[in-house]
Amino acid sequence: MLRTLDITDMLLIDRLELDLRPGLNVLTGETGAGKSILLDMLGFVLGWRGRAELVRSGAAQGEVTAVFDLDDAHPARAVLDEAGIAGGGSELILRRVNTSDGRKTAWVNDRRVSGEILRRLSETLVEVHGQHDDRGLLNPRGHRSVLDAFAGHDDLREAVRLAWRARAVAKKALAEAEEEVAAARAEEEFLRHSVKELDALSPIVGDESALDADRRMMRAAGSIREDVEKASASLGPEGAEGRLSDAKRWLEGVEADAGAEVGAPVAALGRALAELGEAQDGVARLLDKLEVDPQALERIEERLFELRGLARKHGVASDELAALAEEMRGKLARLDDTSGGLAALSAAVDGADATFAAAARKLSASRREAASRLDAEMAGELAPLKMDRAVFTTEVSEADASPDGVDAVAFTVVTTPGTPPGPLNRIASGGELSRFMLALKVCLRRENAGITMIFDEIDRGVGGATADAVGRRLSSLASDGQVLVVTHSPQVAALGDHHMRVEKRVSEDTALSSVVALTDVKRVDEIARMISGDRVTDAAKEAAGALIAGSGRAAGKKK
């Protein structure tokens, strides 16, 4: 609920604090007094697009502050949470400043925000309706949402949305699988050829480095063999082995006379001879390797060439060829088993289609049933508004599937019997459109909770009993909430729970607007002025008193 609207140095207002309360708040005043300015200021603080020049002439900047009361379940709290703005308890404060050079800055609960945040909040806080309203009834794209709000079938709508998302997921999975299979089919021949090449080579990790070492040694065999042979000779009987054996034999010969001290060197020489034997064996094996077989060298070089060639071909290291072969075999195996996988995914899509279709049928049935109820309720509301010959029809037709189902919804009207139905904005006049809109809001009463509804001269062009019917429906809408109506109708004004008059005063060539809360006599005088014009007569006052008495409203009090 909108509690206060505080305006400073904006347009014709130097300083104004407007207090609003639950129920029907009536705003009246002479033409040109500035009633529309108040709506402009509310639109400004809510981030709506409007006039470019708003700052009062001579002021450096203007400012508008709006204070709303929110209950714990108010939808504005979701917007605040998403924007990371502290809730501020039950109070929501919007403030927006406009400097004389056109710059605009906004705050929500003292947190600076963008105009987009304000506009998103405004959708949960305020609805403005008038003869030129381009939302709701006049916008066919919103008709389905209006019908859904009336039907109250949120569970069916959610089921359709969930089924739509599941259907999209299933279709995506099938499309990706089909794309993968198509790509695999395109490279199947390459995969089979590559696997055959790799299997023939049978690469193993470390193969290249081992082969390269053997090749280097075999290529160097000619230059190193002579030195290895010399090493072998120096280790043999004519070299180290012979001398070590002689030394060991000589020591063993004197061991009996020399005593125990000879035992240690004899043992050390034995160990040295054993180590020397191992060295001789190693040198012998090396000499065997250095016996180069030209064909063996050629085989090593061919394998190295093949390893490195396949590694370059597949863009991997040679040690990764074995893993690559395994991966390719896996792709071929999956390719050979694709029919079963694709069939399962296709069945999942069929199931998701069926689930969506079933959910959409239930939603369509509910919409058609709700359309009949809405048309009947609208007929009941239009008759007291002196539109008993008008026909309001909610047409539900087939549409392309979407997250909202398979229905298109359009509101059509007939205002002259015998003429074909047509869209509201083409068929209904301004006054008729206002009454259609009011009747629809009454039908949607339960969806209006928590929103301040503003009606701007919705009663223009009607009077008498019709104006009274308009007023009583506005009062009905306000019974559990808050409605602000800008009106020229005395019948509507008389039904207000709270009555305010907009006044304009001129001083020193400066025009300023203000708002005065009316009670008792002043309220009678204002309604009398609305009845008779500038010259207020006793008869007009008497008529005004009768209207207020008949409405059951006393100034500033709610019945």
XYZ file of C-alpha atoms in Angstrom:
559
model
C 0.000 0.000 0.000
C 1.207 3.508 -0.857
C 1.423 5.455 2.396
C 2.979 8.792 1.459
C 4.121 10.640 -1.646
C 6.560 13.453 -0.816
C 7.331 15.917 -3.638
C 9.864 18.776 -3.600
C 10.472 21.290 -6.424
C 8.888 19.302 -9.232
C 6.816 20.964 -11.983
C 4.187 23.167 -10.203
C 4.874 21.761 -6.746
C 7.349 23.391 -4.363
C 6.653 21.139 -1.380
C 3.892 18.595 -0.954
C 3.377 15.559 1.246
C 0.410 13.440 0.208
C -0.868 10.975 2.818
C -2.824 8.014 1.496
C -4.699 5.365 3.431
C -6.421 2.045 2.761
C -9.719 2.176 0.929
C -10.901 4.502 -1.829
C -8.836 7.700 -1.989
C -10.558 10.340 -4.133
C -8.613 13.157 -5.785
C -10.616 16.042 -7.252
C -9.991 19.598 -8.368
C -10.628 22.012 -11.167
C -9.268 21.311 -14.625
C -5.645 22.453 -14.772
C -5.170 22.381 -11.007
C -2.480 19.708 -11.328
C -4.150 16.364 -10.621
C -2.234 14.706 -13.455
C 1.018 16.094 -12.022
C 0.629 13.876 -8.974
C 0.421 10.817 -11.223
C 3.445 12.079 -13.164
C 5.376 12.340 -9.905
C 4.384 8.842 -8.840
C 5.438 7.557 -12.250
C 8.756 9.406 -11.908
C 9.662 7.844 -8.566
C 8.642 4.417 -9.922
C 11.007 4.784 -12.870
C 8.376 5.132 -15.584
C 9.218 7.091 -18.686
C 7.483 10.441 -18.867
C 8.191 14.121 -19.273
C 11.786 15.191 -19.835
C 11.579 18.538 -17.970
C 10.347 17.920 -14.433
C 12.331 20.221 -12.124
C 10.413 23.294 -10.983
C 11.549 26.466 -12.703
C 14.318 28.166 -10.701
C 15.162 25.074 -8.595
C 18.520 23.286 -8.800
C 16.918 19.860 -8.423
C 13.633 18.157 -7.653
C 12.943 15.110 -5.562
C 10.124 12.599 -5.070
C 9.899 10.055 -2.246
C 7.280 7.296 -2.049
C 6.782 5.158 1.044
C 4.984 1.813 0.746
C 3.866 -0.624 3.423
C 4.612 -4.263 2.539
C 3.417 -7.454 4.145
C 5.743 -10.437 4.439
C 4.371 -12.152 1.317
C 4.391 -9.075 -0.948
C 5.881 -9.861 -4.405
C 8.101 -6.766 -4.172
C 10.228 -8.662 -1.649
C 11.361 -11.103 -4.355
C 12.590 -8.182 -6.467
C 14.399 -6.706 -3.453
C 16.054 -10.044 -2.641
C 17.206 -10.535 -6.215
C 18.685 -7.035 -6.270
C 20.427 -7.609 -2.928
C 18.519 -4.810 -1.177
C 17.726 -5.070 2.521
C 13.995 -5.418 3.112
C 13.703 -2.639 5.702
C 10.959 -4.383 7.654
C 7.427 -3.523 6.582
C 8.468 -0.201 5.019
C 9.748 0.323 1.478
C 11.152 3.757 0.637
C 11.726 4.822 -2.962
C 13.489 8.130 -3.620
C 14.441 9.667 -6.938
C 16.193 12.966 -7.654
C 16.133 14.933 -10.917
C 18.708 17.747 -11.357
C 18.040 20.762 -13.527
C 20.481 19.454 -16.162
C 18.395 16.287 -16.572
C 20.406 13.764 -14.510
C 18.322 11.291 -12.515
C 19.413 9.257 -9.476
C 17.349 6.732 -7.536
C 17.521 4.982 -4.143
C 15.573 2.095 -2.635
C 15.849 1.852 1.162
C 18.910 4.149 0.918
C 20.567 1.823 -1.620
C 21.336 3.434 -4.969
C 19.633 1.560 -7.827
C 19.002 1.746 -11.550
C 15.784 2.842 -13.192
C 15.263 -0.783 -14.229
C 15.050 -1.890 -10.574
C 12.468 0.822 -9.940
C 10.375 -0.306 -12.904
C 10.493 -3.938 -11.782
C 9.382 -2.915 -8.302
C 6.625 -0.739 -9.763
C 5.076 -3.770 -11.468
C 4.467 -5.267 -8.016
C 3.409 -2.030 -6.289
C 1.126 0.034 -8.509
C -1.309 -0.349 -11.394
C -2.406 2.765 -13.287
C -5.527 2.589 -15.430
C -7.049 5.195 -17.671
C -8.665 5.718 -21.044
C -5.280 5.521 -22.757
C -3.857 2.633 -20.791
C -1.738 0.513 -23.132
C -1.496 -2.471 -20.784
C -3.994 -5.144 -19.777
C -7.009 -4.934 -22.043
C -5.456 -2.969 -24.896
C -2.412 -5.200 -25.250
C -3.444 -8.560 -26.767
C -0.162 -10.100 -25.651
C -1.323 -9.738 -22.061
C -4.774 -11.262 -22.480
C -3.594 -14.809 -21.763
C -1.965 -13.671 -18.519
C -5.172 -11.887 -17.500
C -7.219 -15.030 -18.133
C -4.710 -17.173 -16.236
C -4.854 -14.775 -13.298
C -8.651 -15.076 -13.284
C -8.521 -18.885 -13.552
C -5.990 -19.205 -10.734
C -4.558 -22.422 -12.229
C -0.912 -21.751 -11.321
C -0.332 -25.478 -10.752
C -1.369 -26.300 -14.328
C 0.795 -23.520 -15.749
C 3.784 -24.743 -13.741
C 3.194 -28.319 -14.945
C 3.248 -27.080 -18.555
C 6.443 -25.095 -17.990
C 8.161 -28.088 -16.360
C 7.022 -30.386 -19.180
C 8.258 -27.859 -21.757
C 11.691 -27.715 -20.109
C 11.893 -31.526 -19.871
C 10.889 -31.755 -23.526
C 13.593 -29.266 -24.490
C 16.209 -31.222 -22.518
C 15.195 -34.511 -24.179
C 15.243 -32.957 -27.647
C 18.660 -31.438 -27.023
C 20.072 -34.762 -25.824
C 18.754 -36.528 -28.935
C 20.038 -33.809 -31.261
C 23.491 -33.906 -29.673
C 23.606 -37.697 -29.904
C 22.513 -37.629 -33.550
C 25.118 -34.989 -34.285
C 27.796 -37.071 -32.578
C 26.780 -40.171 -34.497
C 26.767 -38.254 -37.788
C 30.236 -36.927 -37.067
C 31.403 -40.415 -36.081
C 29.927 -41.903 -39.255
C 31.767 -39.290 -41.267
C 35.091 -40.323 -39.702
C 34.344 -44.035 -39.397
C 36.575 -45.002 -42.321
C 39.390 -42.883 -40.894
C 38.927 -44.458 -37.451
C 39.033 -48.006 -38.790
C 42.107 -47.306 -40.909
C 43.872 -45.578 -38.020
C 43.124 -48.405 -35.595
C 44.431 -50.912 -38.130
C 47.672 -48.909 -38.503
C 48.125 -48.563 -34.767
C 47.343 -52.214 -34.068
C 49.886 -53.258 -36.695
C 52.554 -51.113 -35.039
C 51.506 -52.067 -31.460
C 53.097 -48.997 -29.872
C 54.054 -49.137 -26.190
C 55.016 -46.424 -23.766
C 58.796 -45.784 -23.850
C 59.192 -47.477 -27.242
C 60.635 -44.439 -29.037
C 63.283 -43.591 -26.430
C 64.503 -47.210 -26.239
C 64.702 -47.562 -30.006
C 66.480 -44.236 -30.339
C 69.123 -45.281 -27.783
C 69.747 -48.603 -29.608
C 70.015 -46.804 -32.917
C 72.574 -44.306 -31.596
C 74.692 -47.093 -30.173
C 74.526 -49.184 -33.335
C 75.482 -46.197 -35.473
C 78.475 -45.517 -33.160
C 79.567 -49.188 -32.987
C 82.388 -48.847 -35.551
C 84.099 -46.007 -33.732
C 83.840 -47.426 -30.218
C 84.392 -51.155 -30.834
C 88.219 -50.815 -30.899
C 88.245 -49.147 -27.467
C 85.844 -51.731 -26.060
C 88.095 -54.538 -27.405
C 91.133 -52.893 -25.733
C 89.148 -52.704 -22.513
C 88.283 -56.387 -22.865
C 91.949 -57.321 -23.433
C 93.106 -55.283 -20.429
C 90.652 -57.121 -18.250
C 91.602 -60.613 -19.486
C 94.256 -63.194 -18.454
C 97.002 -61.122 -20.006
C 95.846 -58.034 -18.189
C 94.190 -57.258 -14.893
C 92.785 -60.738 -14.352
C 96.247 -62.323 -14.733
C 97.987 -59.901 -12.402
C 95.273 -60.137 -9.755
C 95.383 -63.960 -9.976
C 99.185 -63.957 -9.628
C 99.023 -61.655 -6.601
C 96.389 -63.831 -4.952
C 98.415 -66.998 -5.656
C 101.636 -65.489 -4.245
C 99.918 -64.401 -1.056
C 98.241 -67.752 -0.636
C 101.707 -69.365 -0.941
C 103.073 -67.466 2.030
C 99.874 -67.614 4.065
C 101.125 -70.572 6.138
C 104.269 -68.688 7.204
C 102.901 -65.132 7.327
C 99.965 -65.966 9.539
C 96.456 -64.544 9.797
C 97.294 -61.112 8.456
C 97.454 -62.508 4.895
C 93.826 -63.639 5.019
C 92.326 -60.174 4.599
C 94.205 -59.205 1.403
C 93.572 -62.668 -0.044
C 89.836 -62.248 0.573
C 89.849 -58.724 -0.945
C 91.613 -60.033 -4.073
C 88.960 -62.754 -4.310
C 86.232 -60.159 -4.252
C 88.075 -58.041 -6.803
C 88.380 -61.014 -9.126
C 84.640 -61.657 -8.796
C 83.817 -58.012 -9.658
C 86.299 -58.194 -12.487
C 84.461 -61.224 -13.826
C 81.190 -59.244 -13.906
C 82.942 -56.409 -15.730
C 84.296 -58.878 -18.276
C 80.794 -60.301 -18.832
C 79.367 -56.783 -19.367
C 82.106 -55.870 -21.818
C 81.520 -59.139 -23.658
C 77.801 -58.381 -23.979
C 78.643 -54.902 -25.220
C 80.943 -56.400 -27.828
C 78.091 -58.663 -28.916
C 75.866 -55.606 -29.408
C 78.549 -53.864 -31.307
C 78.398 -56.718 -33.759
C 76.043 -54.576 -35.880
C 73.539 -56.362 -38.081
C 72.696 -53.853 -40.855
C 69.219 -55.346 -41.185
C 68.550 -54.911 -37.452
C 69.556 -51.248 -37.663
C 67.252 -50.842 -40.643
C 64.351 -52.422 -38.730
C 64.911 -50.098 -35.768
C 65.012 -47.050 -38.025
C 61.836 -48.129 -39.853
C 59.934 -48.565 -36.565
C 61.130 -45.180 -35.321
C 59.985 -43.612 -38.588
C 56.549 -45.229 -38.304
C 56.141 -44.254 -34.644
C 57.053 -40.641 -35.261
C 54.997 -40.481 -38.465
C 51.811 -41.713 -36.718
C 52.444 -39.361 -33.798
C 52.635 -36.403 -36.202
C 49.584 -37.612 -38.101
C 47.433 -37.705 -34.976
C 49.030 -34.710 -33.268
C 50.145 -36.601 -30.146
C 53.404 -37.768 -28.561
C 54.535 -41.249 -29.540
C 53.999 -42.444 -25.961
C 50.299 -41.457 -26.339
C 49.675 -43.616 -29.412
C 48.644 -46.684 -27.412
C 46.003 -44.689 -25.487
C 44.826 -43.096 -28.742
C 44.318 -46.512 -30.281
C 42.196 -47.537 -27.283
C 40.113 -44.358 -27.544
C 39.480 -44.946 -31.252
C 38.440 -48.521 -30.607
C 35.956 -47.161 -28.025
C 34.476 -44.759 -30.575
C 34.047 -47.558 -33.071
C 32.393 -49.732 -30.423
C 29.949 -46.934 -29.536
C 29.306 -46.350 -33.214
C 28.462 -49.995 -33.666
C 26.023 -49.695 -30.735
C 24.404 -46.370 -31.608
C 21.077 -47.719 -32.760
C 20.082 -48.734 -29.244
C 21.189 -45.434 -27.685
C 19.427 -43.314 -30.281
C 16.294 -45.368 -29.940
C 16.260 -44.785 -26.174
C 16.759 -41.030 -26.610
C 14.078 -40.895 -29.278
C 11.693 -42.723 -26.958
C 12.508 -40.168 -24.232
C 11.571 -37.354 -26.622
C 8.298 -39.078 -27.495
C 7.546 -39.451 -23.804
C 8.359 -35.798 -23.105
C 6.149 -34.754 -26.043
C 3.287 -36.800 -24.661
C 3.738 -35.375 -21.152
C 3.773 -31.819 -22.492
C 0.745 -32.457 -24.703
C -1.211 -33.887 -21.760
C -0.277 -30.968 -19.495
C -1.121 -28.471 -22.249
C -4.521 -30.122 -22.817
C -5.383 -29.782 -19.124
C -4.317 -26.137 -19.165
C -6.346 -25.502 -22.337
C -9.419 -27.094 -20.804
C -9.020 -24.969 -17.689
C -8.571 -21.828 -19.779
C -11.706 -22.529 -21.813
C -13.711 -23.176 -18.639
C -12.311 -19.990 -17.070
C -13.091 -18.047 -20.261
C -16.754 -19.021 -19.957
C -16.832 -17.966 -16.306
C -15.070 -14.677 -17.056
C -17.496 -13.858 -19.874
C -20.435 -14.554 -17.563
C -19.010 -12.445 -14.744
C -18.173 -9.633 -17.160
C -21.766 -9.659 -18.419
C -22.938 -9.300 -14.828
C -20.579 -6.373 -14.227
C -21.284 -4.557 -17.525
C -25.052 -4.369 -17.040
C -24.983 -1.957 -14.058
C -22.426 0.127 -15.976
C -25.128 0.749 -18.603
C -23.446 -1.605 -21.064
C -26.007 -4.400 -20.883
C -26.097 -4.657 -24.693
C -22.324 -5.009 -24.937
C -20.853 -8.488 -25.272
C -17.419 -9.316 -23.909
C -15.969 -12.578 -25.235
C -12.763 -14.382 -24.287
C -11.594 -16.321 -27.341
C -9.207 -19.231 -26.749
C -7.648 -20.565 -29.954
C -4.796 -22.863 -30.909
C -1.287 -21.448 -31.025
C 2.229 -22.757 -31.509
C 3.539 -24.693 -28.542
C 5.446 -22.632 -25.992
C 6.256 -22.704 -22.268
C 2.791 -21.177 -21.776
C 0.988 -24.007 -23.541
C -0.709 -24.184 -26.920
C -3.314 -21.435 -26.591
C -3.763 -17.893 -27.841
C -6.191 -15.712 -25.891
C -7.919 -12.592 -27.166
C -10.593 -10.371 -25.657
C -13.173 -9.192 -28.197
C -16.249 -7.031 -27.761
C -19.475 -6.144 -29.474
C -20.860 -2.772 -28.422
C -23.570 -2.477 -31.105
C -25.900 -5.458 -31.625
C -25.610 -6.977 -35.071
C -21.985 -5.977 -35.601
C -19.148 -8.497 -35.629
C -16.885 -8.761 -32.600
C -13.562 -6.979 -32.739
C -10.546 -5.991 -30.651
C -11.231 -3.661 -27.740
C -8.986 -0.849 -28.957
C -10.814 -0.749 -32.311
C -14.385 -1.257 -31.190
C -14.772 0.424 -27.789
C -14.867 4.182 -27.284
C -12.833 5.823 -24.518
C -15.667 5.744 -22.005
C -16.657 2.205 -22.932
C -13.081 1.038 -22.673
C -12.803 2.505 -19.183
C -15.878 0.618 -18.068
C -14.695 -2.617 -19.653
C -11.439 -2.191 -17.770
C -13.175 -1.487 -14.471
C -15.451 -4.496 -14.859
C -12.443 -6.716 -15.568
C -10.583 -5.453 -12.502
C -13.629 -6.265 -10.370
C -13.659 -9.807 -11.811
C -9.950 -10.098 -10.987
C -10.424 -8.791 -7.463
C -8.503 -11.623 -5.764
C -5.442 -10.922 -7.923
C -5.269 -7.281 -6.831
C -4.033 -7.926 -3.282
C -1.034 -5.822 -2.301
C -1.200 -3.522 -5.335
C -2.254 0.107 -5.199
C -4.645 0.680 -8.102
C -4.877 4.129 -9.630
C -7.701 5.106 -11.976
C -7.196 8.317 -13.919
C -10.555 9.858 -14.924
C -11.943 6.411 -15.683
C -15.435 7.895 -15.275
C -15.029 10.512 -18.000
C -18.057 10.709 -20.275
C -20.465 9.006 -17.873
C -22.847 10.423 -15.296
C -25.903 9.719 -13.215
C -26.575 6.106 -12.370
C -23.684 4.942 -14.543
C -21.230 7.134 -12.651
C -22.663 5.812 -9.395
C -22.153 2.232 -10.624
C -18.558 3.091 -11.543
C -17.983 4.558 -8.105
C -19.466 1.587 -6.292
C -17.205 -0.790 -8.203
C -14.193 1.336 -7.382
C -15.283 1.240 -3.751
C -15.670 -2.528 -3.954
C -12.141 -2.868 -5.342
C -10.842 -0.732 -2.473
C -12.673 -2.664 0.245
C -9.680 -4.925 0.946
C -6.920 -2.782 -0.472
C -6.140 0.679 -1.757
C -7.498 2.583 -4.753
C -6.669 6.154 -5.802
C -9.055 7.684 -8.313
C -8.707 11.010 -10.113
C -12.284 11.994 -10.904
C -14.596 14.766 -12.116
C -17.685 12.783 -11.116
C -19.540 13.860 -7.946
C -21.112 10.398 -7.689
C -17.642 8.789 -7.563
C -16.254 11.434 -5.204
C -19.127 10.876 -2.780
C -18.176 7.221 -2.450
C -14.607 7.948 -1.383
C -13.311 6.836 2.002
C -10.836 9.730 1.904
C -11.216 12.871 -0.193
C -8.441 15.265 -1.299
C -8.675 18.366 -3.468
C -5.879 19.608 -5.724
C -5.628 23.404 -5.724
C -3.522 25.762 -7.798
C -2.517 29.176 -6.535
C -0.774 31.944 -8.475
C 1.536 34.418 -6.752
C 4.049 36.769 -8.363
C 3.535 35.143 -11.743
C 4.316 31.706 -10.281
C 1.756 28.886 -10.296
C 1.971 26.275 -7.539
C -0.197 23.237 -6.829
C -1.110 21.841 -3.437
C -3.367 19.130 -1.999
C -5.885 19.656 0.791
C -7.529 16.818 2.725
C -11.275 17.459 2.919
C -13.615 16.683 5.783
C -17.235 17.436 6.521
C -18.304 20.854 5.192
C -15.376 21.293 2.804
C -16.116 17.950 1.255
C -19.747 18.918 0.729
C -18.590 22.187 -0.857
C -16.211 20.390 -3.230
C -18.806 17.883 -4.408
C -21.305 20.753 -4.787
C -18.746 22.543 -6.982
C -18.427 19.392 -9.069
C -22.201 19.348 -9.477
C -22.883 23.020 -10.277
C -19.566 24.491 -11.404
C -17.957 27.686 -10.112
C -21.198 29.035 -8.645
C -22.040 26.740 -5.740
C -25.743 26.902 -4.910
C -27.656 25.707 -1.884
C -29.339 23.150 -4.104
C -25.947 21.844 -5.170
C -24.883 21.597 -1.527
C -28.063 19.747 -0.686
C -27.475 17.373 -3.603
C -23.893 16.852 -2.478
C -25.028 16.038 1.042
C -27.538 13.571 -0.320
C -24.859 11.860 -2.427
C -22.554 11.500 0.588
C -25.392 10.244 2.772
C -26.426 7.773 0.111
C -22.885 6.500 -0.222
C -22.588 5.708 3.463
C -19.227 7.505 3.585
C -18.237 10.246 5.988
C -15.172 12.309 5.299
C -11.991 10.588 6.390
C -13.887 7.502 7.620
C -14.451 4.146 6.084
C -17.838 2.540 6.448
